[in-house]
């Protein structure tokens, strides 16, 4: 039949699924040509109705088969086209993935901790939110002591509960620690000598920021306690630090200075051969007897025996940013926390 041939030809040439759906509706839809023809069968005589009905059923089957076949062809063509568009040449070089990197403060901190671990020190950490007792009182800086003016402190409002060195509850004023020295007291309460520790960590001071000062910075605290510990041991530790950082031609210099929790106290500097100058790095000294006494009194309140009678020790602290600025030639301390990708990307891949 000419109508069938035209319909089949139209189906075979349908360019896409939308055109195919339009043809299906034209012939087999509720108001399609074939559907209307079948509805008209009821008006024909019986014999003619039978003959005409068989012809229409055959036409319907042919159209449905042609529609299904063309639909599969179009689906395969669409899939092939999509695959061609997403094709990847696996023989091409892979896309380079840039490695991440550590922050320069982290790099410097790890280097310092590694130096002291090689000397037998253990690295420990402490809380950044600290109690007034551990940050000041136990370090021979009681309330109204003029030495408190050396630290501009961020205080938390009101009194709070704080966890002590052995998990006990301590009530008092809280603050953001102004130095890492509170860990001296915490560690001594929970341990007995001899020991050697370093404490890296972040500290906070209410300061006006500029190229060399920040309100948030990092320190490395050192503490050694045992029998017969002297200033000679302290100088030896700083000398080993200087040798590890700046090589065999570096030197160490100590100058007397006051810190309430050490006696005698000193400011230490390391000679930097490459730069040809002395670097003031931090403070140090022999642990003040009042600090040992405060620790033993705290231990006694917890039901522990005294452990710091007849021992001596030294402590030191240095700024990590200062060393990192020299190591990586960074002119402004504020770059460390500026979050600028151009700055941070310089340290990508450094381990």
Short mmCIF file of C-alpha atoms in Angstrom, two decimals:
data_model
loop_
_atom_site.label_atom_id
_atom_site.label_comp_id
_atom_site.label_asym_id
_atom_site.label_seq_id
_atom_site.Cartn_x
_atom_site.Cartn_y
_atom_site.Cartn_z
CA UNK A 1 0.00 0.00 0.00
CA UNK A 2 1.23 3.42 -0.86
CA UNK A 3 0.26 4.85 2.58
CA UNK A 4 2.26 2.11 4.34
CA UNK A 5 5.33 2.71 2.19
CA UNK A 6 5.16 6.44 2.84
CA UNK A 7 4.79 5.87 6.57
CA UNK A 8 7.68 3.40 6.72
CA UNK A 9 9.89 5.71 4.68
CA UNK A 10 9.10 8.63 7.00
CA UNK A 11 9.95 6.48 10.01
CA UNK A 12 13.26 5.31 8.49
CA UNK A 13 14.27 8.91 7.77
CA UNK A 14 13.26 10.33 11.16
CA UNK A 15 16.32 12.44 12.18
CA UNK A 16 15.84 12.21 15.95
CA UNK A 17 13.66 10.82 18.72
CA UNK A 18 11.45 13.92 18.79
CA UNK A 19 10.59 13.50 15.09
CA UNK A 20 9.98 9.79 15.69
CA UNK A 21 7.56 10.51 18.52
CA UNK A 22 5.70 12.92 16.24
CA UNK A 23 5.29 10.19 13.58
CA UNK A 24 4.10 7.71 16.18
CA UNK A 25 1.42 10.14 17.33
CA UNK A 26 0.44 10.83 13.71
CA UNK A 27 -0.25 7.18 12.92
CA UNK A 28 -0.85 5.39 16.23
CA UNK A 29 -1.93 8.15 18.63
CA UNK A 30 -5.42 8.51 20.06
CA UNK A 31 -6.38 10.60 17.02
CA UNK A 32 -3.89 9.04 14.63
CA UNK A 33 -4.69 8.00 11.10
CA UNK A 34 -4.59 4.28 11.84
CA UNK A 35 -6.62 4.69 15.00
CA UNK A 36 -9.34 6.63 13.16
CA UNK A 37 -9.40 3.97 10.40
CA UNK A 38 -9.96 1.23 12.97
CA UNK A 39 -12.79 3.20 14.54
CA UNK A 40 -14.45 3.39 11.11
CA UNK A 41 -14.54 -0.43 10.84
CA UNK A 42 -17.80 -0.51 12.78
CA UNK A 43 -19.62 1.17 9.92
CA UNK A 44 -18.55 -1.42 7.31
CA UNK A 45 -20.37 -4.64 6.31
CA UNK A 46 -19.14 -7.76 8.11
CA UNK A 47 -17.08 -9.28 5.28
CA UNK A 48 -15.50 -5.99 4.35
CA UNK A 49 -14.90 -5.25 8.04
CA UNK A 50 -12.99 -8.53 8.43
CA UNK A 51 -10.81 -7.95 5.38
CA UNK A 52 -10.20 -4.30 6.20
CA UNK A 53 -9.47 -5.14 9.84
CA UNK A 54 -6.79 -7.72 8.94
CA UNK A 55 -5.13 -5.21 6.65
CA UNK A 56 -5.15 -2.52 9.33
CA UNK A 57 -3.72 -4.91 11.98
CA UNK A 58 -0.91 -5.87 9.61
CA UNK A 59 -0.24 -2.19 9.00
CA UNK A 60 -0.18 -1.48 12.72
CA UNK A 61 2.32 -4.29 13.38
CA UNK A 62 4.54 -3.06 10.55
CA UNK A 63 4.47 0.50 11.90
CA UNK A 64 5.17 -0.57 15.48
CA UNK A 65 8.08 -2.75 14.35
CA UNK A 66 9.51 0.09 12.22
CA UNK A 67 9.12 2.59 15.08
CA UNK A 68 10.85 0.30 17.56
CA UNK A 69 13.69 -0.45 15.15
CA UNK A 70 14.25 3.25 14.36
CA UNK A 71 14.11 4.14 18.05
CA UNK A 72 16.90 1.65 18.78
CA UNK A 73 18.95 3.03 15.88
CA UNK A 74 18.58 6.58 17.10
CA UNK A 75 19.47 5.58 20.68
CA UNK A 76 22.61 3.81 19.44
CA UNK A 77 23.56 6.83 17.34
CA UNK A 78 23.09 9.14 20.34
CA UNK A 79 25.21 6.86 22.53
CA UNK A 80 27.95 6.65 19.92
CA UNK A 81 27.95 10.42 19.54
CA UNK A 82 28.17 10.89 23.30
CA UNK A 83 31.03 8.41 23.59
CA UNK A 84 32.90 10.11 20.78
CA UNK A 85 32.49 13.44 22.55
CA UNK A 86 33.83 11.99 25.83
CA UNK A 87 36.62 10.04 24.24
CA UNK A 88 40.01 10.26 25.97
CA UNK A 89 43.35 9.45 24.45
CA UNK A 90 44.96 7.33 27.19
CA UNK A 91 48.31 7.52 25.42
CA UNK A 92 48.58 11.26 26.22
CA UNK A 93 50.57 12.35 29.30
CA UNK A 94 48.51 12.59 32.47
CA UNK A 95 47.40 15.91 33.95
CA UNK A 96 49.93 17.07 36.53
CA UNK A 97 48.48 17.25 40.03
CA UNK A 98 50.24 19.82 42.17
CA UNK A 99 51.17 18.49 45.61
CA UNK A 100 50.07 20.21 48.77
CA UNK A 101 52.52 21.75 51.18
CA UNK A 102 53.05 22.42 54.84
CA UNK A 103 52.78 25.90 56.29
CA UNK A 104 56.20 27.52 56.89
CA UNK A 105 55.47 27.66 60.63
CA UNK A 106 54.80 23.92 60.61
CA UNK A 107 58.01 23.30 58.65
CA UNK A 108 60.07 25.30 61.14
CA UNK A 109 58.35 23.75 64.15
CA UNK A 110 58.97 20.22 62.89
CA UNK A 111 62.62 21.00 62.27
CA UNK A 112 63.09 22.36 65.81
CA UNK A 113 61.26 19.45 67.44
CA UNK A 114 63.36 17.03 65.36
CA UNK A 115 66.57 18.65 66.60
CA UNK A 116 65.61 18.22 70.23
CA UNK A 117 64.19 14.74 69.77
CA UNK A 118 67.63 13.75 68.49
CA UNK A 119 68.98 15.03 71.84
CA UNK A 120 66.57 12.81 73.80
CA UNK A 121 63.75 15.29 74.39
CA UNK A 122 60.08 14.31 74.30
CA UNK A 123 57.60 16.60 72.51
CA UNK A 124 54.37 17.37 74.41
CA UNK A 125 51.50 19.78 73.90
CA UNK A 126 49.17 21.69 76.18
CA UNK A 127 45.87 23.62 76.13
CA UNK A 128 45.67 27.04 74.51
CA UNK A 129 42.89 28.11 76.87
CA UNK A 130 44.70 28.14 80.20
CA UNK A 131 44.02 28.90 83.86
CA UNK A 132 45.46 31.89 85.69
CA UNK A 133 47.22 29.60 88.16
CA UNK A 134 49.22 27.72 85.51
CA UNK A 135 49.90 30.74 83.30
CA UNK A 136 50.94 33.11 86.10
CA UNK A 137 50.66 32.10 89.76
CA UNK A 138 52.63 28.85 89.67
CA UNK A 139 55.30 30.55 87.55
CA UNK A 140 56.10 33.00 90.36
CA UNK A 141 53.90 35.75 88.88
CA UNK A 142 51.13 36.23 91.47
CA UNK A 143 48.31 38.74 91.10
CA UNK A 144 49.41 42.40 91.14
CA UNK A 145 53.03 41.32 90.51
CA UNK A 146 54.65 43.97 88.26
CA UNK A 147 55.98 41.19 86.01
CA UNK A 148 52.44 40.63 84.74
CA UNK A 149 52.84 43.84 82.78
CA UNK A 150 55.29 41.94 80.55
CA UNK A 151 52.34 40.08 79.04
CA UNK A 152 49.27 41.73 77.50
CA UNK A 153 46.64 39.10 78.15
CA UNK A 154 43.39 38.04 76.49
CA UNK A 155 41.10 37.17 79.43
CA UNK A 156 37.87 35.20 79.28
CA UNK A 157 34.96 36.70 81.20
CA UNK A 158 33.98 35.20 84.55
CA UNK A 159 35.24 32.09 86.32
CA UNK A 160 35.20 28.68 84.68
CA UNK A 161 36.14 25.07 85.30
CA UNK A 162 39.38 23.92 83.74
CA UNK A 163 40.87 20.45 83.51
CA UNK A 164 44.08 20.12 85.51
CA UNK A 165 47.20 18.07 84.73
CA UNK A 166 45.70 14.84 86.12
CA UNK A 167 42.14 15.40 84.96
CA UNK A 168 41.04 17.20 88.12
CA UNK A 169 38.70 20.17 87.97
CA UNK A 170 40.25 23.58 88.60
CA UNK A 171 38.08 26.66 89.06
CA UNK A 172 39.39 30.11 88.26
CA UNK A 173 39.84 32.78 85.65
CA UNK A 174 40.67 31.59 82.17
CA UNK A 175 42.78 33.23 79.50
CA UNK A 176 44.41 32.55 76.16
CA UNK A 177 47.89 31.44 77.21
CA UNK A 178 50.50 34.16 76.83
CA UNK A 179 53.40 31.70 76.58
CA UNK A 180 54.02 27.95 76.47
CA UNK A 181 55.55 28.03 79.99
CA UNK A 182 52.33 26.84 81.73
CA UNK A 183 53.18 23.38 80.38
CA UNK A 184 56.24 23.39 82.65
CA UNK A 185 53.92 23.32 85.66
CA UNK A 186 51.40 20.93 84.12
CA UNK A 187 54.08 18.43 83.12
CA UNK A 188 55.92 18.58 86.48
CA UNK A 189 52.68 18.00 88.42
CA UNK A 190 51.94 14.85 86.41
CA UNK A 191 55.52 13.50 86.17
CA UNK A 192 58.57 13.02 88.31
CA UNK A 193 62.14 13.86 87.27
CA UNK A 194 64.41 13.27 85.47
CA UNK A 195 62.93 14.30 82.12
CA UNK A 196 63.58 16.43 79.04
CA UNK A 197 60.67 17.91 77.10
CA UNK A 198 59.93 20.49 74.43
CA UNK A 199 56.52 22.10 74.02
CA UNK A 200 55.62 23.63 70.65
CA UNK A 201 52.45 25.65 70.49
CA UNK A 202 50.47 28.75 69.68
CA UNK A 203 50.32 31.66 72.13
CA UNK A 204 48.32 34.91 72.28
CA UNK A 205 49.11 38.46 73.35
CA UNK A 206 47.08 41.62 73.02
CA UNK A 207 49.59 43.55 70.95
CA UNK A 208 49.58 46.13 68.17
CA UNK A 209 50.53 44.25 65.02
CA UNK A 210 53.26 45.34 62.66
CA UNK A 211 55.92 43.68 60.48
CA UNK A 212 57.57 42.00 63.49
CA UNK A 213 54.70 41.67 66.01
CA UNK A 214 51.50 39.63 65.93
CA UNK A 215 48.74 38.93 68.44
CA UNK A 216 49.01 35.22 67.60
CA UNK A 217 52.38 33.52 67.26
CA UNK A 218 54.22 30.29 68.07
CA UNK A 219 56.81 29.33 70.66
CA UNK A 220 58.94 26.32 71.45
CA UNK A 221 59.37 25.73 75.18
CA UNK A 222 62.11 23.51 76.60
CA UNK A 223 62.34 22.06 80.11
CA UNK A 224 64.98 19.75 81.62
CA UNK A 225 64.81 18.68 85.29
CA UNK A 226 67.01 16.29 87.23
CA UNK A 227 69.82 16.08 89.74
CA UNK A 228 72.85 18.28 89.09
CA UNK A 229 71.40 20.23 86.13
CA UNK A 230 73.35 23.49 85.67
CA UNK A 231 73.64 26.49 83.36
CA UNK A 232 76.35 24.56 81.53
CA UNK A 233 73.73 22.02 80.44
CA UNK A 234 71.48 24.86 79.27
CA UNK A 235 74.27 26.42 77.26
CA UNK A 236 75.09 23.01 75.77
CA UNK A 237 71.48 22.54 74.64
CA UNK A 238 71.36 25.95 72.94
CA UNK A 239 74.78 25.29 71.39
CA UNK A 240 73.49 22.03 69.87
CA UNK A 241 70.49 23.95 68.52
CA UNK A 242 72.80 26.52 66.93
CA UNK A 243 74.96 23.83 65.34
CA UNK A 244 71.91 22.03 63.91
CA UNK A 245 70.39 25.24 62.53
CA UNK A 246 73.42 27.11 61.22
CA UNK A 247 76.34 24.69 61.04
CA UNK A 248 79.67 24.26 62.84
CA UNK A 249 80.66 27.93 62.62
CA UNK A 250 77.69 29.19 64.64
CA UNK A 251 78.15 30.46 68.19
CA UNK A 252 76.01 31.12 71.25
CA UNK A 253 75.81 34.19 73.47
CA UNK A 254 74.02 34.65 76.80
CA UNK A 255 73.14 38.00 78.40
CA UNK A 256 71.60 38.41 81.89
CA UNK A 257 67.92 39.32 81.90
CA UNK A 258 64.98 39.04 84.31
CA UNK A 259 62.22 36.46 84.01
CA UNK A 260 60.15 35.72 87.15
CA UNK A 261 60.16 31.93 86.69
CA UNK A 262 63.92 31.45 86.22
CA UNK A 263 66.91 32.45 88.37
CA UNK A 264 69.37 33.33 86.99
CA UNK A 265 67.72 34.33 83.73
CA UNK A 266 69.31 35.03 80.36
CA UNK A 267 68.53 36.18 76.86
CA UNK A 268 70.28 33.94 74.36
CA UNK A 269 71.45 34.70 70.85
CA UNK A 270 72.91 32.56 68.08
CA UNK A 271 75.50 33.80 65.60
CA UNK A 272 74.32 33.24 62.04
CA UNK A 273 77.46 32.80 59.88
CA UNK A 274 75.64 33.17 56.55
CA UNK A 275 74.01 36.43 57.58
CA UNK A 276 77.03 37.57 59.56
CA UNK A 277 75.00 38.70 62.59
CA UNK A 278 73.73 37.67 66.01
CA UNK A 279 70.09 36.56 66.24
CA UNK A 280 68.25 37.21 69.51
CA UNK A 281 66.07 34.09 69.72
CA UNK A 282 64.59 33.81 73.19
CA UNK A 283 64.88 33.65 76.95
CA UNK A 284 66.22 30.95 79.24
CA UNK A 285 67.47 30.25 82.74
CA UNK A 286 67.47 27.91 85.70
CA UNK A 287 64.00 26.99 86.97
CA UNK A 288 63.17 29.23 89.93
CA UNK A 289 62.88 27.36 93.29
CA UNK A 290 59.48 29.02 93.80
CA UNK A 291 58.21 27.18 90.72
CA UNK A 292 59.35 23.82 92.13
CA UNK A 293 57.71 24.73 95.45
CA UNK A 294 54.41 25.64 93.75
CA UNK A 295 54.45 22.32 91.86
CA UNK A 296 55.03 20.29 95.04
CA UNK A 297 52.28 22.18 96.86
CA UNK A 298 49.88 21.41 94.02
CA UNK A 299 50.92 17.75 94.07
CA UNK A 300 50.36 17.67 97.85
CA UNK A 301 46.81 19.04 97.37
CA UNK A 302 46.19 16.12 95.01
CA UNK A 303 47.51 13.62 97.54
CA UNK A 304 50.83 13.09 95.72
CA UNK A 305 54.25 13.07 97.39
CA UNK A 306 56.68 15.93 96.72
CA UNK A 307 59.02 15.25 93.79
CA UNK A 308 61.02 18.44 93.29
CA UNK A 309 63.11 18.75 96.41
CA UNK A 310 66.84 18.55 95.76
CA UNK A 311 66.56 18.80 91.97
CA UNK A 312 67.44 21.56 89.55
CA UNK A 313 66.41 22.31 86.02
CA UNK A 314 66.61 24.73 83.15
CA UNK A 315 64.02 26.13 80.81
CA UNK A 316 64.12 28.05 77.56
CA UNK A 317 61.66 29.50 75.06
CA UNK A 318 62.06 30.83 71.55
CA UNK A 319 59.84 32.29 68.85
CA UNK A 320 59.25 30.04 65.86
CA UNK A 321 58.15 32.87 63.53
CA UNK A 322 61.48 34.62 64.02
CA UNK A 323 63.42 31.61 62.76
CA UNK A 324 60.96 30.94 59.92
CA UNK A 325 61.25 34.53 58.70
CA UNK A 326 65.02 34.17 58.50
CA UNK A 327 64.95 30.68 57.01
CA UNK A 328 62.52 31.58 54.20
CA UNK A 329 63.39 35.28 53.83
CA UNK A 330 59.92 36.48 54.86
CA UNK A 331 59.87 40.25 55.53
CA UNK A 332 56.56 40.56 57.41
CA UNK A 333 55.24 38.31 60.18
CA UNK A 334 51.67 39.07 59.11
CA UNK A 335 52.19 37.02 55.93
CA UNK A 336 51.98 33.82 58.01
CA UNK A 337 48.28 34.29 58.77
CA UNK A 338 47.23 36.38 55.77
CA UNK A 339 45.90 33.35 53.88
CA UNK A 340 47.36 34.54 50.55
CA UNK A 341 47.73 31.62 48.13
CA UNK A 342 50.64 33.27 46.31
CA UNK A 343 52.56 33.26 49.58
CA UNK A 344 51.60 29.74 50.66
CA UNK A 345 52.24 28.18 47.25
CA UNK A 346 55.95 28.95 47.66
CA UNK A 347 56.15 26.15 50.23
CA UNK A 348 54.27 23.56 48.17
CA UNK A 349 56.15 20.27 48.07
CA UNK A 350 58.59 21.20 50.86
CA UNK A 351 58.76 18.43 53.45
#
